[in-house]
Short mmCIF file of C-alpha atoms in Angstrom, two decimals:
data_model
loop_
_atom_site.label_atom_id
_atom_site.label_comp_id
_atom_site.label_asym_id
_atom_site.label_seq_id
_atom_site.Cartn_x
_atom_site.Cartn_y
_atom_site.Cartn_z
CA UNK A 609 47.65 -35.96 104.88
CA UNK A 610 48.94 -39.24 106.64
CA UNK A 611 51.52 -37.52 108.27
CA UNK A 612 49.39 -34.61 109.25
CA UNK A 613 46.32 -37.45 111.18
CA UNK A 614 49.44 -39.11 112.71
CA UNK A 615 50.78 -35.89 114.41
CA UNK A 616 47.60 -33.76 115.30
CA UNK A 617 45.10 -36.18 115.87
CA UNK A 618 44.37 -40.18 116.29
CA UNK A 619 40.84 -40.04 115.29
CA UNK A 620 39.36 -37.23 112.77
CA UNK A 621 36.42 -36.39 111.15
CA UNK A 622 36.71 -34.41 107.52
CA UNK A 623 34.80 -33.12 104.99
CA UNK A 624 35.25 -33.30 100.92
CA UNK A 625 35.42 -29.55 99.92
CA UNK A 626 31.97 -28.57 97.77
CA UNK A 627 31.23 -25.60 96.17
CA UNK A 628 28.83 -24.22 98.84
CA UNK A 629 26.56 -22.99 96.05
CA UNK A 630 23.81 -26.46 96.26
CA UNK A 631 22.23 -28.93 98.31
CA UNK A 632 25.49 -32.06 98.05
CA UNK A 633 25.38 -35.14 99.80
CA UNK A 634 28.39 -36.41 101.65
CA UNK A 635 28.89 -40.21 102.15
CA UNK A 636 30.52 -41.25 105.01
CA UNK A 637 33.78 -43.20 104.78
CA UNK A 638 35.52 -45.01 107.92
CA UNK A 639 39.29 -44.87 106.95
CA UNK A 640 41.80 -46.75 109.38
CA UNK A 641 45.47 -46.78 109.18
CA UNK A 642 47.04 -49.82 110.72
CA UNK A 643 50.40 -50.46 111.34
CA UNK A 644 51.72 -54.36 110.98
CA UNK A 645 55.19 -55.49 112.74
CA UNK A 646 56.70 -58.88 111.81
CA UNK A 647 59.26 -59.89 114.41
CA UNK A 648 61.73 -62.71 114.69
CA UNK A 649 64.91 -62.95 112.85
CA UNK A 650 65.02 -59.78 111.41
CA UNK A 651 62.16 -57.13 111.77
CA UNK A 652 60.12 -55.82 109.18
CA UNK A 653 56.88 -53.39 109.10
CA UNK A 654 54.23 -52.87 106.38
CA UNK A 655 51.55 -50.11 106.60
CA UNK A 656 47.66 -50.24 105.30
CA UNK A 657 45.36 -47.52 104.82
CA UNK A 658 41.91 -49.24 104.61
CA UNK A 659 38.24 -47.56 103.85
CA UNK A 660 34.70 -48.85 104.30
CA UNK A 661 31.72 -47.11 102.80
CA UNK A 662 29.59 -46.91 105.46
CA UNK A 663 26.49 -46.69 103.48
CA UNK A 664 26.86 -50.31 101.12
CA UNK A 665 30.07 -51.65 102.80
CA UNK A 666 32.39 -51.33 99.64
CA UNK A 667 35.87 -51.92 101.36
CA UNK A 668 39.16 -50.32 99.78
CA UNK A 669 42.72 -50.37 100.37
CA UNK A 670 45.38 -47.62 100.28
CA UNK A 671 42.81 -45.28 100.80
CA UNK A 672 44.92 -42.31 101.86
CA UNK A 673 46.81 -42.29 98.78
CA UNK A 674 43.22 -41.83 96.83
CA UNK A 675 42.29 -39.31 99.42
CA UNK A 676 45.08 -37.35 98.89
CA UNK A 677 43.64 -36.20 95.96
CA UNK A 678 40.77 -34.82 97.32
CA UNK A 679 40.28 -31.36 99.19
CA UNK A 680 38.97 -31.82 102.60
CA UNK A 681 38.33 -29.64 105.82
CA UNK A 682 37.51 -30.09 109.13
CA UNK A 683 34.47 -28.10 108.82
CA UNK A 684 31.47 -28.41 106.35
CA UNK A 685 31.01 -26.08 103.46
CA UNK A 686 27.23 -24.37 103.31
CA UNK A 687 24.45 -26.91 101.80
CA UNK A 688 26.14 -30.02 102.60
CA UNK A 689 24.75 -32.49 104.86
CA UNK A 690 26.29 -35.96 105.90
CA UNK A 691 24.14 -39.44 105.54
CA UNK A 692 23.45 -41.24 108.11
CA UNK A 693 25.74 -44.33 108.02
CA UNK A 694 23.84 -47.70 108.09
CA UNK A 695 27.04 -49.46 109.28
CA UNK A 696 27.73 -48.27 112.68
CA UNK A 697 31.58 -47.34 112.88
CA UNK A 698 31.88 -49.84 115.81
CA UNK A 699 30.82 -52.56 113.46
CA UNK A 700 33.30 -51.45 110.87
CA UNK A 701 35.83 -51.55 113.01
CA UNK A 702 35.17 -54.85 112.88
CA UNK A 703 34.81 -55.42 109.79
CA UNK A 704 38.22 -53.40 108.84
CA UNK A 705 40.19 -55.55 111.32
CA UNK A 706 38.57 -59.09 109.85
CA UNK A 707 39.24 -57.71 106.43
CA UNK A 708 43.04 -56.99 107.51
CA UNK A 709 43.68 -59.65 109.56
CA UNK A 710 42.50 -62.17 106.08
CA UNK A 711 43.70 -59.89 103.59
CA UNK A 712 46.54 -58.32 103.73
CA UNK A 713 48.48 -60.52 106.57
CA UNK A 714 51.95 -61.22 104.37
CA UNK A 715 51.52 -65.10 104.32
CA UNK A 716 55.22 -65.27 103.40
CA UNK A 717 55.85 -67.90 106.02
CA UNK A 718 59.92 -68.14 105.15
CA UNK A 719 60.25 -65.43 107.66
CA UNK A 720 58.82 -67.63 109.70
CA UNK A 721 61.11 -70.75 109.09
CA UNK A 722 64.59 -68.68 109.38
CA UNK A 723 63.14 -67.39 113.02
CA UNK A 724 62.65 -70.53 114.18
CA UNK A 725 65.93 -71.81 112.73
CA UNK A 726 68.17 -69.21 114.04
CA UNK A 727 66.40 -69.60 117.44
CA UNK A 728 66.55 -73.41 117.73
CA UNK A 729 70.67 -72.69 116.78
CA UNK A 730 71.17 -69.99 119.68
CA UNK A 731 68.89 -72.46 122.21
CA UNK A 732 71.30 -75.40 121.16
CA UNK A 733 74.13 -73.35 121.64
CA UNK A 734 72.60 -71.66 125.06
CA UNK A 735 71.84 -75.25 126.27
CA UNK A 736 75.78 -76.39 125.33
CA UNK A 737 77.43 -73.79 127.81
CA UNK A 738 74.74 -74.54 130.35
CA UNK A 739 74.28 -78.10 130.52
CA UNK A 740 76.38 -79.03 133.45
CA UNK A 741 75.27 -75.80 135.21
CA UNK A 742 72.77 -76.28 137.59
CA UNK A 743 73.82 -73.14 140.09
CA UNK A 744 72.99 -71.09 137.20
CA UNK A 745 69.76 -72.15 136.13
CA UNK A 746 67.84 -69.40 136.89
CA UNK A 747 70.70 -67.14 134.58
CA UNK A 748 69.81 -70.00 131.69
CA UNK A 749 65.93 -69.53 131.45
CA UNK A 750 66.31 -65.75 132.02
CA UNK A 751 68.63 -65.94 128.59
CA UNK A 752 66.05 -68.55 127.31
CA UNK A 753 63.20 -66.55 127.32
CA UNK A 754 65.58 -63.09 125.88
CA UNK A 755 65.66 -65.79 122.89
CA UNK A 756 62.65 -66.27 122.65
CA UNK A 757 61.62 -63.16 122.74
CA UNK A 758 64.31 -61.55 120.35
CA UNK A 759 63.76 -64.58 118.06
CA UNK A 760 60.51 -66.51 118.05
CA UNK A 761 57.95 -65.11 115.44
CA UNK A 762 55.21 -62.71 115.92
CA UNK A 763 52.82 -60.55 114.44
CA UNK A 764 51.23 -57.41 116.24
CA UNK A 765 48.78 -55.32 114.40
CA UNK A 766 48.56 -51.61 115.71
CA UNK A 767 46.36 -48.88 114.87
CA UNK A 768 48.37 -45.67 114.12
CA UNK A 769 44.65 -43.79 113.75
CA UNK A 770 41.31 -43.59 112.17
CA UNK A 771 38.95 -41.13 110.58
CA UNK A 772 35.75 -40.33 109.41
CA UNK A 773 35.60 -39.18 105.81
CA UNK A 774 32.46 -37.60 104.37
CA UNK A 775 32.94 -37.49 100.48
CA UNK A 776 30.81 -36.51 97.54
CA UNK A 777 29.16 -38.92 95.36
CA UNK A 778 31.91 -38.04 92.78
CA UNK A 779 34.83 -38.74 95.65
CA UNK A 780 32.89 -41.58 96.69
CA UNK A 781 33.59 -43.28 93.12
CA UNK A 782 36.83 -42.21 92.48
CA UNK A 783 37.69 -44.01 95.50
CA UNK A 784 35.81 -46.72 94.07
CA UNK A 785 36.85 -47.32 90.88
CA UNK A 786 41.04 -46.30 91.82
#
């Protein structure tokens, strides 16, 4: 399903499957998929799928992996009907991003160290072969800032997409409780 919302779409809105036989109630779910790149001395990326209820604000991670269990559609079955959501999806934007940005940030911070350890070694040596080079100056801080940019540590959060997820009360637990 994560590969499918990364190819066809960047923002969706789906519906849990019902039986079409009663009146059900679908809860609506803001689900956003964000991409994290650590880069400096070597490059590394983790991925988080994170929901919000947007009804009483329960927040949950790896949410595509518990909504991969569930059938949805891009369509509504007969005698369902969405809730409003009491938490705009602006806000939970919001929210999401404050929740990733505290949560699930690796605060590893060795990474960190060996970046700015290998970099200070490479300026050192960069310095060495230009230090009694002023004709080439210009040459020495275009280099400088390659290292910095190839070496110095950063952090850039992306969004790979976002949904809308209208679930049962039963799918709204299960992703609850899992």
């Amino acid at each position: 399903m994560f590969r499918y919302i990364q190819e066809k779409a960047s923002c969706t809105v789906l519906y849990q499957v019902t039986d079409g036989h009663r009146k059900t109630a679908l809860y609506p779910w803001l689900v956003v998929n964000l991409k994290w790149n650590y880069v400096g001395k070597q490059k590394k990326e983790t991925i988080h799928s994170i929901g919000l209820h947007l009804i009483n604000g329960i927040m949950t991670t790896k949410m595509m992996d518990k909504l991969a269990n569930l059938s949805l559609d891009q369509t509504i079955n007969d005698y369902s009907y969405t809730l409003s959501p009491i938490i705009k999806p602006s806000s939970g934007y919001r929210r999401l991003f404050d929740y990733a940005e505290n949560n699930l940030l690796d605060r590893d911070e060795q990474w960190v160290k060996e970046s700015v350890q290998q970099f200070e070694e490479e300026k050192t040596l960069l310095d060495y072969f230009y230090q009694n080079n002023e004709d080439e100056k210009d040459l020495y801080q275009q280099e400088r800032s390659h290292l910095e940019e190839r070496l110095l540590p950063k952090i850039k959060m992306e969004v790979i997409n976002a949904g809308l997820f209208y679930l049962t009360e039963q799918g709204t637990k299960k992703m609850i409780s899992s």
